[in-house]
Short mmCIF file of C-alpha atoms in Angstrom, two decimals:
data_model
loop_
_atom_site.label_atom_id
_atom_site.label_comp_id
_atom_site.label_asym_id
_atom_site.label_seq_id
_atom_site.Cartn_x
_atom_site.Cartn_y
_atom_site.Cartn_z
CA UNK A 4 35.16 -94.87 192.89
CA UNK A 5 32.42 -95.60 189.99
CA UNK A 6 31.24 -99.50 190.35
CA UNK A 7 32.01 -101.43 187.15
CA UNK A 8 28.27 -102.21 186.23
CA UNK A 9 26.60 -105.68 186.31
CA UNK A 10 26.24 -107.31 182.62
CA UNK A 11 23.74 -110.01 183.15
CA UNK A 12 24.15 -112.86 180.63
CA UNK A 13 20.52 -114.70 178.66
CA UNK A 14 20.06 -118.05 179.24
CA UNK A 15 21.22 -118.67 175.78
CA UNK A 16 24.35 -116.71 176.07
CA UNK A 17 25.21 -118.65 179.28
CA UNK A 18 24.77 -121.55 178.26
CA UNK A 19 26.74 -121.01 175.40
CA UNK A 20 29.60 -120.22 177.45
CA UNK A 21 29.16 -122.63 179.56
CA UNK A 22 28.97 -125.44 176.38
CA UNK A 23 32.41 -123.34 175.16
CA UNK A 24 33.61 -124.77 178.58
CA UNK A 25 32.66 -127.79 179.00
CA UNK A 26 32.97 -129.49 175.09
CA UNK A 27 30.02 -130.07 172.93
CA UNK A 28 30.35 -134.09 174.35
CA UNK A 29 31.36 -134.83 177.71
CA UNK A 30 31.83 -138.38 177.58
CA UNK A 31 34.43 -140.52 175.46
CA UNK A 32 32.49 -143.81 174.76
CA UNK A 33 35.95 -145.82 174.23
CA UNK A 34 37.28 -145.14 177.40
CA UNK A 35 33.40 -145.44 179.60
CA UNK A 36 33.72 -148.27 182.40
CA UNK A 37 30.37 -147.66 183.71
CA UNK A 38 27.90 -147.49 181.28
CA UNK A 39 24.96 -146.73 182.65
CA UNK A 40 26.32 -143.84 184.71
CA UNK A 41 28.20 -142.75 181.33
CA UNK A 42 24.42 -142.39 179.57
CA UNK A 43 22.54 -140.87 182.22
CA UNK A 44 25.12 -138.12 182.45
CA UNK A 45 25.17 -137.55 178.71
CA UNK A 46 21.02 -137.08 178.82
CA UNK A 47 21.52 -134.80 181.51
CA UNK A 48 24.05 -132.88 179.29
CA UNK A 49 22.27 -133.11 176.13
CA UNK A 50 18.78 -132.21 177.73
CA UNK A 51 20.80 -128.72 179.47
CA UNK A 52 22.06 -127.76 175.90
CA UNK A 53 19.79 -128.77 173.25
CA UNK A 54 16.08 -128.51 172.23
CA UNK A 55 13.79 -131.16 170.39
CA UNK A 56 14.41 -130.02 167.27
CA UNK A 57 18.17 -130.46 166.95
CA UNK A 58 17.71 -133.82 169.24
CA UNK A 59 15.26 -134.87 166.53
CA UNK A 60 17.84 -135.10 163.45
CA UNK A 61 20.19 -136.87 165.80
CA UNK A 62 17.62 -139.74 165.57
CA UNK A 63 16.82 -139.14 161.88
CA UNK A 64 20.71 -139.53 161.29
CA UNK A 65 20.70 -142.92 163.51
CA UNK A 66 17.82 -144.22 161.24
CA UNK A 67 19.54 -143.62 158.14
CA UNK A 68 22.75 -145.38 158.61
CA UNK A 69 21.31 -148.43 160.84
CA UNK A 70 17.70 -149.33 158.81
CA UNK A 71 16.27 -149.11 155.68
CA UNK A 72 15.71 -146.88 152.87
CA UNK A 73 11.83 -146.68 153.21
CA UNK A 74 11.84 -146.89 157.40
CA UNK A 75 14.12 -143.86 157.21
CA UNK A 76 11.35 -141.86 154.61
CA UNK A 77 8.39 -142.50 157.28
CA UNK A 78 10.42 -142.02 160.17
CA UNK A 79 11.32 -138.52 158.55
CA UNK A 80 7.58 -138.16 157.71
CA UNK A 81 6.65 -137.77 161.62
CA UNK A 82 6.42 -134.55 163.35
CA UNK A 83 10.25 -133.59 165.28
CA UNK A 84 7.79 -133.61 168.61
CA UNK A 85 7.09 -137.48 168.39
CA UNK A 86 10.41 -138.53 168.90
CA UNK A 87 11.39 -138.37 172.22
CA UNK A 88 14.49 -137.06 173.89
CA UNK A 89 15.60 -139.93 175.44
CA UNK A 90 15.41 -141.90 171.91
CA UNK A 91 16.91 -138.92 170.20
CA UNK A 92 20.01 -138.96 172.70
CA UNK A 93 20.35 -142.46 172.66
CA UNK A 94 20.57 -142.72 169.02
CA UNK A 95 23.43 -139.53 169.47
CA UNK A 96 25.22 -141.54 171.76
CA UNK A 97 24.87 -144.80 169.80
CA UNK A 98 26.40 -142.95 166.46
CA UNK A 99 29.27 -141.99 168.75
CA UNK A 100 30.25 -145.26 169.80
CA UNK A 101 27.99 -146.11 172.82
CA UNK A 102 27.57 -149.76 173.07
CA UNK A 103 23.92 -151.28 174.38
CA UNK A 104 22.91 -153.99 175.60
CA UNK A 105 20.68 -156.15 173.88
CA UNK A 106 17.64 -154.62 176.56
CA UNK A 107 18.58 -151.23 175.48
CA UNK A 108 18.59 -151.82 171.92
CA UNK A 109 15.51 -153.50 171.78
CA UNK A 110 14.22 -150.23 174.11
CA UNK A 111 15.75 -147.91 170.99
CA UNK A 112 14.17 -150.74 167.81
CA UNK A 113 10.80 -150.05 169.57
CA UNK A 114 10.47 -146.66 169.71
CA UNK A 115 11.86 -146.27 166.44
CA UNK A 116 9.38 -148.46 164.87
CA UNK A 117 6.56 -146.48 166.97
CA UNK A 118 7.39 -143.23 164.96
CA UNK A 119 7.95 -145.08 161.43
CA UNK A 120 4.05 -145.96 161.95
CA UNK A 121 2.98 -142.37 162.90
CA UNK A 122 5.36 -141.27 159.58
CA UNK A 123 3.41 -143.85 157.77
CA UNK A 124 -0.12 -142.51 158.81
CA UNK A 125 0.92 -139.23 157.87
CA UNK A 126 1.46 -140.12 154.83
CA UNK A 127 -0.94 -141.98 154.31
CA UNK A 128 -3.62 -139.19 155.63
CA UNK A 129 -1.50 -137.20 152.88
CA UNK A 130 -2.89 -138.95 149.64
CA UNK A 131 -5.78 -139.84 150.86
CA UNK A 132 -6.97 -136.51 151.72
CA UNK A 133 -10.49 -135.80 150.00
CA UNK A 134 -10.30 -132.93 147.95
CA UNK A 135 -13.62 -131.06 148.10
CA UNK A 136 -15.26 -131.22 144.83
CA UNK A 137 -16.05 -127.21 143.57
CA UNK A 138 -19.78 -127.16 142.40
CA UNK A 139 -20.06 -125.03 139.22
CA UNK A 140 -22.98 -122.62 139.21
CA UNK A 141 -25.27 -123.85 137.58
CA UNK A 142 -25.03 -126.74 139.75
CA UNK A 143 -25.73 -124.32 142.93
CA UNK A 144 -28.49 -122.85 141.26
CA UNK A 145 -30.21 -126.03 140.07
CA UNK A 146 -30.18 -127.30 144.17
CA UNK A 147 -31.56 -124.07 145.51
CA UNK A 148 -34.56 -124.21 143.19
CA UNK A 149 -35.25 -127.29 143.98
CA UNK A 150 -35.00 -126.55 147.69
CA UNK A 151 -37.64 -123.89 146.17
CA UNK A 152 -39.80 -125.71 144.56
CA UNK A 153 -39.99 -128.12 147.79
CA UNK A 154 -40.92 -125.26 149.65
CA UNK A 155 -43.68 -124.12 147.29
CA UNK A 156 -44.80 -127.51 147.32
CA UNK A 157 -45.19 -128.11 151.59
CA UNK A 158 -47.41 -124.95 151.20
CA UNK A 159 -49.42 -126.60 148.55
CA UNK A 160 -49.46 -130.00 150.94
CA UNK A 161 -50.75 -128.19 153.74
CA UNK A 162 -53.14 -126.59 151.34
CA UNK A 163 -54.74 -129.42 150.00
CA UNK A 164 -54.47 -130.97 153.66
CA UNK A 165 -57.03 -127.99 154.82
CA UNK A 166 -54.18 -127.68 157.77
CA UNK A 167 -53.85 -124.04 156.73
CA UNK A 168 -56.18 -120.76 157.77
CA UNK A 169 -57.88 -118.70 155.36
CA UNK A 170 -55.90 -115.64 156.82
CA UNK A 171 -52.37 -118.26 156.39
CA UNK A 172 -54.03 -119.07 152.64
CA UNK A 173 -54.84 -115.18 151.85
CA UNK A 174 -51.30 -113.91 152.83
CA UNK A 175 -49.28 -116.31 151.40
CA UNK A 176 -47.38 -115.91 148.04
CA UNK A 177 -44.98 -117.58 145.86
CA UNK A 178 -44.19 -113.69 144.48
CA UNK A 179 -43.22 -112.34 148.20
CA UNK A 180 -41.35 -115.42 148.64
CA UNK A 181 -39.36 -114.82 145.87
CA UNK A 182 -38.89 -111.51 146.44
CA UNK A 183 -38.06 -112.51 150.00
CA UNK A 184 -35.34 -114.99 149.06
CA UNK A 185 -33.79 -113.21 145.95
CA UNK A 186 -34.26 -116.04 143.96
CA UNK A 187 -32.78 -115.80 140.09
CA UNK A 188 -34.67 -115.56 137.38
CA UNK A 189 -33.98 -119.15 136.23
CA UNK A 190 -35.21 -120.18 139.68
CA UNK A 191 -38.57 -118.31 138.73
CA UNK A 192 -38.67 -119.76 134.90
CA UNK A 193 -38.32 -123.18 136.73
CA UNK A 194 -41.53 -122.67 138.82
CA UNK A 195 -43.22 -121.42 135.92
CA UNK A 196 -42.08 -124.49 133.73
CA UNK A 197 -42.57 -126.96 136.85
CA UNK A 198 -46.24 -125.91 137.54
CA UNK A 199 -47.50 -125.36 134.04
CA UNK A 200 -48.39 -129.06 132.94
CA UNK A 201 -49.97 -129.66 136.52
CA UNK A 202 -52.18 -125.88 135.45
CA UNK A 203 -53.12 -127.85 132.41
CA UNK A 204 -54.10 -131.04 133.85
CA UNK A 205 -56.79 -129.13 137.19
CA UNK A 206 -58.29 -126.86 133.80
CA UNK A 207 -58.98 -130.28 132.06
CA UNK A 208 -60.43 -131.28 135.64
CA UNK A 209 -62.20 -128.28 136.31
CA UNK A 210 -63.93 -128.56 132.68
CA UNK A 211 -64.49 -132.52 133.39
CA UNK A 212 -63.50 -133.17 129.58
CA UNK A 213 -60.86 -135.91 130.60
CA UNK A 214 -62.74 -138.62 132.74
CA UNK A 215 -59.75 -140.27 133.59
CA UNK A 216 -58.39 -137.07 135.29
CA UNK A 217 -61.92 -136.13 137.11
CA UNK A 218 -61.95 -140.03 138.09
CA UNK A 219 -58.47 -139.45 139.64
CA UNK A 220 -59.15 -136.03 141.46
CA UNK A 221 -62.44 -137.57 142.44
CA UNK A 222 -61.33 -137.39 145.84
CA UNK A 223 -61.94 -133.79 146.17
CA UNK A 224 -65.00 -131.48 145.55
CA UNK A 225 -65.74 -129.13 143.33
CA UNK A 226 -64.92 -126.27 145.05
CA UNK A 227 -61.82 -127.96 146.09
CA UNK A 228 -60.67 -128.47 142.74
CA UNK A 229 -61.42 -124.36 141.96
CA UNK A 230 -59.18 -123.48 144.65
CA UNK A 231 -56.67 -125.86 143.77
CA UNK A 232 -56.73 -124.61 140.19
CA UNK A 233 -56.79 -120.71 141.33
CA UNK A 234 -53.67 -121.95 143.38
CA UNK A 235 -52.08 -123.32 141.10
CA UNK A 236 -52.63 -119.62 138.37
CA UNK A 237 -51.18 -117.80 140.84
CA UNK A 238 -47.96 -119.52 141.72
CA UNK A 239 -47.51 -118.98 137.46
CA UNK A 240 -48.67 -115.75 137.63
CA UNK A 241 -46.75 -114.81 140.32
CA UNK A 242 -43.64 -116.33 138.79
CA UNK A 243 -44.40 -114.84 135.79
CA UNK A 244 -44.67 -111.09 137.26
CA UNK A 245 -41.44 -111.46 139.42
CA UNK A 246 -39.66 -112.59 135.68
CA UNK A 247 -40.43 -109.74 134.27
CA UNK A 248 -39.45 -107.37 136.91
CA UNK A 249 -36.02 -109.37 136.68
CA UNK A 250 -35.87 -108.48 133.56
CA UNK A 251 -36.67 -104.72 133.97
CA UNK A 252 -33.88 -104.30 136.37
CA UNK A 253 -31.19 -106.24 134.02
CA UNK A 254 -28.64 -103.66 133.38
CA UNK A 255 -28.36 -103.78 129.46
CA UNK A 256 -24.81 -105.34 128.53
CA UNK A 257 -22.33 -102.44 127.52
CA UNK A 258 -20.65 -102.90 124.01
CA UNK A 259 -17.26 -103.17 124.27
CA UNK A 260 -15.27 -100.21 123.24
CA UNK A 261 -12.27 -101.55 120.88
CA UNK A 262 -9.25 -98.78 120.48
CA UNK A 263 -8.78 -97.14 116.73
CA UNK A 264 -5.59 -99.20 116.79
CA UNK A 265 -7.54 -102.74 117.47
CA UNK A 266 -10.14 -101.77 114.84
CA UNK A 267 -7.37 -100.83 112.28
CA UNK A 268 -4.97 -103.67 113.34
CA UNK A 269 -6.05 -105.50 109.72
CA UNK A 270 -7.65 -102.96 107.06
CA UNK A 271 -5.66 -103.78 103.56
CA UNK A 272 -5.47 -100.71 101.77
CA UNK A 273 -2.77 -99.36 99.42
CA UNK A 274 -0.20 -96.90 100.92
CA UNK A 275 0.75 -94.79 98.04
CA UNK A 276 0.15 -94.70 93.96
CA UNK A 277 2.82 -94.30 91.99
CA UNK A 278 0.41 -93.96 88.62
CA UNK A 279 -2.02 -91.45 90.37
CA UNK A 280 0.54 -89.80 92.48
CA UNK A 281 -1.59 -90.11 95.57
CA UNK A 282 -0.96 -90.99 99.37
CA UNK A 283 -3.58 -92.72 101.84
CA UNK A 284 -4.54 -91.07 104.97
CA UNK A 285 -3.64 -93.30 107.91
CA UNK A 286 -6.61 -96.09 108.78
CA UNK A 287 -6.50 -94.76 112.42
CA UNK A 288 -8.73 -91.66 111.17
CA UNK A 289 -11.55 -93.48 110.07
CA UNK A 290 -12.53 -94.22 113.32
CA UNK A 291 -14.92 -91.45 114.67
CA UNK A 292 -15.14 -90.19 111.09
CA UNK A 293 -18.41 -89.14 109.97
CA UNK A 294 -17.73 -88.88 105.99
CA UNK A 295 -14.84 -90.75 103.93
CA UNK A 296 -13.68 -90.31 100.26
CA UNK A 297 -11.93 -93.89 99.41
CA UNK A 298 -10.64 -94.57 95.39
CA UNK A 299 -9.98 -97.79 93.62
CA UNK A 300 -6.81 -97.74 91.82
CA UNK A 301 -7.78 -101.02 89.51
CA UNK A 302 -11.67 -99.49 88.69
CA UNK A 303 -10.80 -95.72 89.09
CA UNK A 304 -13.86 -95.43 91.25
CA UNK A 305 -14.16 -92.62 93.83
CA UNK A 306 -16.33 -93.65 96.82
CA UNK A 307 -18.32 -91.40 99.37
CA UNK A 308 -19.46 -93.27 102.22
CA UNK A 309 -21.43 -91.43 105.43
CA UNK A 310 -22.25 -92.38 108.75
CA UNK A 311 -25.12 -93.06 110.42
CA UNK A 312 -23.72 -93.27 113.74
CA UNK A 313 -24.03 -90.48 116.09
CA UNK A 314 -20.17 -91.65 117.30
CA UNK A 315 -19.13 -91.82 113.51
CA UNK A 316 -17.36 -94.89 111.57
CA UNK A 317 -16.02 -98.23 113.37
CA UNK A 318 -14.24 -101.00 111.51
CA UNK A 319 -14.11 -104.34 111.52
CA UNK A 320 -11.94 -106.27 109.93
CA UNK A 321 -11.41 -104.71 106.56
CA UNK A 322 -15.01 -102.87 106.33
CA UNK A 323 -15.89 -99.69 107.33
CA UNK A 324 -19.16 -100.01 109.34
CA UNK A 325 -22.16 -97.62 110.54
CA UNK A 326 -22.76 -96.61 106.97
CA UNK A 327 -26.09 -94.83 105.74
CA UNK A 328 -26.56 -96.89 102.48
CA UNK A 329 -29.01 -94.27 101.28
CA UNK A 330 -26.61 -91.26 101.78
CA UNK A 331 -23.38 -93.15 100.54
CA UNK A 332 -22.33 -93.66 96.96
CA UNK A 333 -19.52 -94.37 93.68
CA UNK A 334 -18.86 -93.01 90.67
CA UNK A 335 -16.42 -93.74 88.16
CA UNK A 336 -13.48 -91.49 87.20
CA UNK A 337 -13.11 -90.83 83.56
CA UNK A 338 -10.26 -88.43 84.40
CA UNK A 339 -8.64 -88.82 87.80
CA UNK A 340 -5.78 -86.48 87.06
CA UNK A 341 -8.22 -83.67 86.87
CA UNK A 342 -10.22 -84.45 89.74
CA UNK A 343 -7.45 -85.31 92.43
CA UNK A 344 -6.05 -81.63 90.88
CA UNK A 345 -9.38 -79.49 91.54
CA UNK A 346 -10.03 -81.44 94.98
CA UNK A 347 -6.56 -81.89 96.69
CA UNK A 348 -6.99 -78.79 99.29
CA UNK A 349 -10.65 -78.80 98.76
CA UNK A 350 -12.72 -78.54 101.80
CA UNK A 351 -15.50 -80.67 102.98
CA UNK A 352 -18.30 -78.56 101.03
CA UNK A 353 -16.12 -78.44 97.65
CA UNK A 354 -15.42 -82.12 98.02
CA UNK A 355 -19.68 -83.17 97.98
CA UNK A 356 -20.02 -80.03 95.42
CA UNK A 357 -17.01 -81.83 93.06
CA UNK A 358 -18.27 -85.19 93.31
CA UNK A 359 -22.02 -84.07 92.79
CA UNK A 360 -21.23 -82.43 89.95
CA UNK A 361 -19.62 -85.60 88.18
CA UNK A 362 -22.20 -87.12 85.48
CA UNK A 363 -20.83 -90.46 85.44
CA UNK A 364 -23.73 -93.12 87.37
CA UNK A 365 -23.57 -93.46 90.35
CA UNK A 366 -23.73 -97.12 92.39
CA UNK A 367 -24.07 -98.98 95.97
CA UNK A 368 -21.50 -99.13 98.27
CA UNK A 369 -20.43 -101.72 100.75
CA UNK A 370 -17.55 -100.17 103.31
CA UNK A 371 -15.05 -102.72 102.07
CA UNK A 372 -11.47 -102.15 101.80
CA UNK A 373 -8.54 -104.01 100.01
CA UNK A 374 -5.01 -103.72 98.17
CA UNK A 375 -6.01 -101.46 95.81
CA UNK A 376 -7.63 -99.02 97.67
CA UNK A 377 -6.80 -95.54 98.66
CA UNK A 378 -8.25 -93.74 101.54
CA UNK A 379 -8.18 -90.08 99.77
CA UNK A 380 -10.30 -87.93 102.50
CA UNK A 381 -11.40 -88.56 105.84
CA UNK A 382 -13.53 -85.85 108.02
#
């Protein structure tokens, strides 16, 4: 005969049982004779079943209905795992109608008050936390060149120190250490800017035509004060040459690319003519175009504009741009009816030819579109 096999219960699922058994309290507080047995069974019990979490409310609960307002927010504001057990259970016990003595009580008021403080702290540490202050980047930049310039400047100490070889002197250079450290190009303009009065001052040395400079650098000889001065040329020379090699390798900013429907979004131009019987072509054609036949319905003037730009006609606002002023002209319609007849289906050839042949004068043009304006041709 098959053996019935073994379930084997968690330690949750037994003890769940086992609570179903047993009652979720085991002790009646109104009929307890012996008190102190009565508690240290019910911490037994309540330690079996129960973690810290759930414990922790019990004491939360306790705090609420037996002290104030603002003990029971900074009681709340400590961590679950600061309140004991013991104080946890005894608070349980004390909502369900345990009755202390004045020992125990006291036991309970101090505890308590030991995790309203930590609540407190944590608040506290709360509002008062420093928020770090974000440096912007020019800010960044402005401390790393002058961690820079101090650096060019120990070199220039030790220089003028004679602490340095000739070899140390020969190899050094404020070029390679730019190059070695990346620096900006506002970190070189800075060295350039930063050394240039001081270049000014050792040539006015050098030349002795300022005594109260060559009285002040008296200190050092002549051929100190060349070396100084050749020192001083190359850190701006360098910084100069490592500028312009920035500037080299600056990718060129790319013109933004606006969509026919952005360019077009408000061109004023007039739909349809009732008087000339005429309909515009839609805006959205003019971009790209490379030639455009526009007529004013107030001055009867036909307009030929042409682009100069390899990727045709943009606009902007209500004006065409990327028009060749030289190629581009008006001329005034002394009878539209007849023109608009002979050019309606004309091609792009018969449309110059047309126009060409008209022996009113012709005049500038400047690309700009209104209300009474038709947009007759675009190619």
């Amino acid at each position: 005969m098959a053996r019935r096999p073994k379930i084997t219960l968690s330690r949750k699922s037994s003890k769940l049982l086992e609570e179903n058994s047993i009652g979720l309290e085991t002790t009646n507080w109104n009929d307890v004779e012996d008190t102190e047995y009565a508690v240290y069974s019910t911490l037994r019990h309540y330690g079996y079943f129960y973690d810290g979490k759930v414990a922790a409310k019990w004491a939360n609960t306790w705090v609420k209905a037996n002290r104030s307002t603002a003990d029971y927010k900074d009681f709340c504001a400590a961590e679950y795992w600061s309140i004991s057990r013991t104080l946890s259970s005894l608070c349980k016990m004390h909502t369900n109608g345990a009755k202390f003595d004045k020992k125990r009580m006291a036991w309970i008021k101090v505890h308590v008050n030991e995790v309203i403080e930590r609540g407190k702290d944590n608040i506290k540490n709360r509002t008062s936390s420093v928020v770090p202050i974000r440096r912007s980047p020019s800010e960044i930049i402005k401390e790393r060149t002058n961690d820079f310039i101090a650096e060019i400047e120990d070199f220039i100490d030790q220089f003028s120190t004679e602490s340095l070889t000739r070899a140390e002197i020969k190899e050094w250079s404020a070029y390679d250490l730019m190059k070695h450290q990346e620096v900006p190009y506002i970190t070189a303009k800075a060295v350039h800017d930063y050394y240039q009065p001081l270049l000014a001052e050792l040539e006015e040395v050098v030349k002795g035509t300022d005594r109260d400079l060559v009285e002040a650098y008296a200190t050092l000889s002549t051929r100190a004060r060349n070396a100084y001065l050749k020192l001083i040329k190359s850190i701006i020379s360098d910084s100069d040459m490592y500028m312009n090699g920035k500037k080299a390798v600056r990718k060129p900013r790319a013109k933004k690319v606006y969509s026919a429907g952005v360019q077009t979004a408000h061109v004023k131009y007039c739909k349809s003519s009732k008087e000339f019987k005429l309909t515009s072509v839609n805006p959205l054609k003019l971009i790209g175009a490379t030639e455009v036949y526009l007529f004013n319905t107030k001055y009867r003037n036909i307009t030929y504009l042409v682009s100069d730009q390899k990727t045709g006609f943009s606009v902007k606002g209500t004006t065409i741009q990327g028009i060749d002023m030289e190629a581009s002209y008006k001329k005034t319609l002394r009878k539209p009816e007849l023109y608009f007849n002979d050019t309606l289906k004309a091609t792009k050839l018969r449309m110059k030819k047309t126009l060409t042949a008209l022996k009113t004068k012709s005049g500038t043009v400047n690309g700009r579109m209104g209300t009474d304006t038709i947009l007759y041709k675009v190619y």
